[in-house]
Short mmCIF file of C-alpha atoms in Angstrom, two decimals:
data_model
loop_
_atom_site.label_atom_id
_atom_site.label_comp_id
_atom_site.label_asym_id
_atom_site.label_seq_id
_atom_site.Cartn_x
_atom_site.Cartn_y
_atom_site.Cartn_z
CA MET U 1 -11.69 30.39 77.67
CA SER U 2 -11.53 33.60 79.61
CA PHE U 3 -11.92 37.05 78.14
CA PHE U 4 -8.15 37.68 78.39
CA ASP U 5 -7.31 34.35 76.77
CA GLY U 6 -9.61 35.22 73.89
CA LEU U 7 -8.09 38.68 73.63
CA LEU U 8 -4.56 37.24 73.56
CA ALA U 9 -5.56 34.70 70.91
CA ALA U 10 -7.10 37.48 68.81
CA LEU U 11 -3.99 39.62 69.18
CA ALA U 12 -1.75 36.70 68.23
CA LEU U 13 -3.94 35.93 65.21
CA GLY U 14 -3.87 39.61 64.21
CA ALA U 15 -0.08 39.77 64.56
CA LEU U 16 0.28 36.61 62.45
CA ALA U 17 -2.03 38.01 59.80
CA GLY U 18 -0.09 41.29 59.81
CA TRP U 19 3.20 39.45 59.44
CA ILE U 20 1.85 37.39 56.55
CA LEU U 21 0.53 40.50 54.77
CA THR U 22 3.87 42.27 55.26
CA ALA U 23 5.79 39.26 53.93
CA ARG U 24 3.50 39.09 50.88
CA ARG U 25 3.91 42.85 50.22
CA LEU U 26 7.69 42.55 50.52
CA ALA U 27 7.75 39.58 48.12
CA ALA U 28 5.61 41.51 45.63
CA ALA U 29 7.91 44.54 45.89
CA ARG U 30 10.92 42.31 45.24
CA ARG U 31 9.23 40.81 42.18
CA ARG U 32 8.49 44.32 40.85
CA ALA U 33 12.10 45.41 41.50
CA ARG U 34 13.47 42.36 39.67
CA ARG U 35 11.62 43.45 36.55
CA VAL U 36 13.14 46.94 36.74
CA LEU U 37 16.62 46.52 38.25
CA PRO U 38 19.49 44.35 36.98
CA TRP U 39 20.19 41.35 39.22
CA HIS U 40 22.97 38.82 39.59
CA ALA U 41 22.18 35.17 39.03
CA ASP U 42 22.37 34.65 42.80
CA GLY U 43 19.45 37.03 43.31
CA LYS U 44 21.43 39.96 44.71
CA PRO U 45 20.99 43.37 43.10
CA VAL U 46 23.76 44.74 40.92
CA GLN U 47 25.19 47.93 42.40
CA ALA U 48 25.65 49.53 38.97
CA PRO U 49 22.84 52.13 39.36
CA ALA U 50 24.18 53.25 42.74
CA GLN U 51 27.76 53.34 41.49
CA GLU U 52 26.80 55.36 38.44
CA SER U 53 24.77 57.82 40.48
CA ALA U 54 27.51 58.31 43.08
CA ARG U 55 30.25 58.29 40.39
CA PHE U 56 32.32 55.51 41.85
CA GLY U 57 33.16 51.88 41.20
CA VAL U 58 34.77 49.01 43.07
CA TRP U 59 37.64 46.76 42.12
CA GLU U 60 39.50 43.78 43.50
CA LEU U 61 42.88 42.32 42.66
CA ASP U 62 43.20 38.55 42.77
CA PRO U 63 46.61 38.18 44.48
CA GLU U 64 47.10 34.68 43.06
CA THR U 65 46.49 35.50 39.38
CA GLY U 66 47.30 39.22 39.37
CA ILE U 67 44.05 39.92 37.52
CA VAL U 68 42.01 42.99 38.49
CA HIS U 69 38.23 42.59 38.55
CA LEU U 70 36.34 45.84 37.91
CA SER U 71 32.68 46.57 38.57
CA ALA U 72 30.78 48.34 35.79
CA GLY U 73 31.37 51.65 37.58
CA ALA U 74 35.10 51.03 38.03
CA ALA U 75 35.41 50.03 34.37
CA ARG U 76 33.62 53.21 33.24
CA LEU U 77 35.80 55.40 35.47
CA SER U 78 38.89 53.67 34.08
CA GLY U 79 37.98 54.58 30.50
CA PHE U 80 36.53 51.20 29.53
CA PRO U 81 32.94 50.36 28.56
CA ALA U 82 30.59 50.38 31.57
CA ALA U 83 30.40 46.63 32.13
CA PRO U 84 32.09 44.39 34.69
CA ARG U 85 35.42 43.16 33.37
CA SER U 86 38.65 41.52 34.39
CA VAL U 87 41.89 43.11 33.22
CA ASP U 88 45.61 42.80 33.57
CA PRO U 89 47.09 45.60 35.73
CA SER U 90 49.12 46.76 32.71
CA GLU U 91 45.84 47.67 30.97
CA LEU U 92 44.97 49.96 33.88
CA ALA U 93 48.46 51.46 33.98
CA ALA U 94 48.18 52.23 30.26
CA VAL U 95 45.26 54.65 30.84
CA ILE U 96 46.86 56.59 33.71
CA HIS U 97 48.41 59.93 32.75
CA PRO U 98 52.19 59.48 32.26
CA ASP U 99 52.92 62.23 34.81
CA ASP U 100 50.77 60.48 37.45
CA LEU U 101 51.81 56.87 36.81
CA PRO U 102 55.11 56.76 38.75
CA ALA U 103 53.52 58.12 41.96
CA ALA U 104 50.48 55.85 41.58
CA LEU U 105 52.70 52.79 41.15
CA ARG U 106 54.88 53.76 44.15
CA VAL U 107 51.78 54.06 46.38
CA PHE U 108 50.36 50.75 45.15
CA GLU U 109 53.65 48.88 45.54
CA ALA U 110 54.11 50.29 49.07
CA ALA U 111 50.57 49.17 49.95
CA LEU U 112 51.24 45.64 48.68
CA ARG U 113 54.48 45.55 50.68
CA ASP U 114 53.16 47.11 53.91
CA GLY U 115 49.41 46.38 53.82
CA GLY U 116 46.77 48.72 55.20
CA GLU U 117 44.76 51.50 53.64
CA TYR U 118 46.00 53.87 50.98
CA GLN U 119 44.75 56.62 48.73
CA VAL U 120 46.05 57.92 45.43
CA GLU U 121 44.84 60.52 42.91
CA TYR U 122 45.60 60.40 39.20
CA ARG U 123 44.19 61.22 35.78
CA THR U 124 42.64 58.55 33.55
CA ARG U 125 42.69 58.80 29.76
CA TYR U 126 39.37 58.26 28.05
CA PRO U 127 38.97 56.87 24.53
CA ASP U 128 38.48 60.42 23.17
CA GLY U 129 41.92 61.37 24.54
CA SER U 130 40.64 63.53 27.41
CA TYR U 131 41.90 63.02 30.97
CA TRP U 132 39.65 62.87 34.04
CA TRP U 133 40.72 62.96 37.69
CA ARG U 134 40.17 59.90 39.85
CA ARG U 135 40.82 59.01 43.48
CA GLN U 136 41.34 55.46 44.67
CA GLN U 137 40.60 54.63 48.29
CA ASN U 138 41.84 51.10 48.84
CA ARG U 139 42.94 48.49 51.34
CA VAL U 140 45.42 45.64 51.31
CA THR U 141 44.75 42.91 53.86
CA LYS U 142 47.64 40.58 54.60
CA VAL U 143 47.83 37.27 56.47
CA ASP U 144 51.26 36.10 57.55
CA GLY U 145 52.78 38.85 55.41
CA VAL U 146 50.99 37.78 52.23
CA PRO U 147 48.30 39.94 50.57
CA VAL U 148 45.02 38.00 50.63
CA LEU U 149 42.55 40.78 49.87
CA VAL U 150 43.37 43.79 47.71
CA GLY U 151 40.62 46.11 46.58
CA GLY U 152 38.84 49.36 46.94
CA ALA U 153 36.92 52.11 45.23
CA ILE U 154 37.62 54.38 42.29
CA ILE U 155 35.93 57.75 42.77
CA ASP U 156 35.29 60.45 40.17
CA ILE U 157 36.86 63.67 41.51
CA HIS U 158 37.15 65.54 38.21
CA GLU U 159 34.61 68.26 39.07
CA GLU U 160 36.11 68.64 42.55
CA ARG U 161 39.58 69.16 41.07
CA GLN U 162 38.20 71.68 38.56
CA ARG U 163 36.53 73.69 41.37
CA VAL U 164 39.71 73.66 43.46
CA GLN U 165 41.72 74.83 40.44
CA ALA U 166 39.20 77.61 39.74
CA LEU U 167 39.52 78.80 43.36
CA ALA U 168 43.32 78.73 43.13
CA ASP U 169 43.21 80.70 39.87
CA SER U 170 40.88 83.24 41.46
CA ALA U 171 43.12 83.58 44.52
CA ALA U 172 46.15 84.11 42.26
CA ARG U 173 44.36 86.95 40.42
CA LEU U 174 43.28 88.73 43.63
CA PRO U 175 46.61 90.54 44.30
CA LEU U 176 46.68 91.72 40.69
CA ALA U 177 43.12 93.06 40.97
CA GLU U 178 43.91 94.75 44.27
CA GLY U 179 47.06 96.35 42.86
CA THR U 180 45.32 97.50 39.70
CA GLY U 181 42.38 98.89 41.62
CA GLY U 182 44.53 100.49 44.28
CA PHE U 183 42.72 98.80 47.14
CA GLY U 184 42.82 95.59 49.08
CA VAL U 185 41.75 93.83 52.21
CA GLY U 186 45.15 94.38 53.82
CA GLY U 187 44.23 97.90 54.94
CA LEU U 188 41.08 96.88 56.82
#
């Protein structure tokens, strides 16, 4: 065996050893994560921690049964306990603010009819009676004119809506403050 053949064999052996060590470290990390994180029976991680942190959840409508399947995050944002659940659409409609329900239903029905992506904002009633703003970003996929995949994300936008309202309130008070103070930015 020549010097270069020996060198190549050593490099190959080193690469193999490195790959084995990396695979063992990855397997150990996965075992540690399984003890800490919730996992599905199929071995895939549950997205609940990410959904809770980002304040969103995912849902899917089964077009054949009409049942809506909510992730833990989607259930929580819909005013239900934070656990995956399947519900009838009427249960979801019951927690939407009465002023927001007609527009939300029109958007959803148009999406089922036409397909494609859609977005709707509405308020959800919580068990304590308070209402919180939500945005749904969703998609309806149709094949031969029939919905086959209907689902999307529910996003918590309550703080965003509160900040926008605070800015609007402040802007509405500005002319009053300028008139009372006898000054304004109009003269600059």
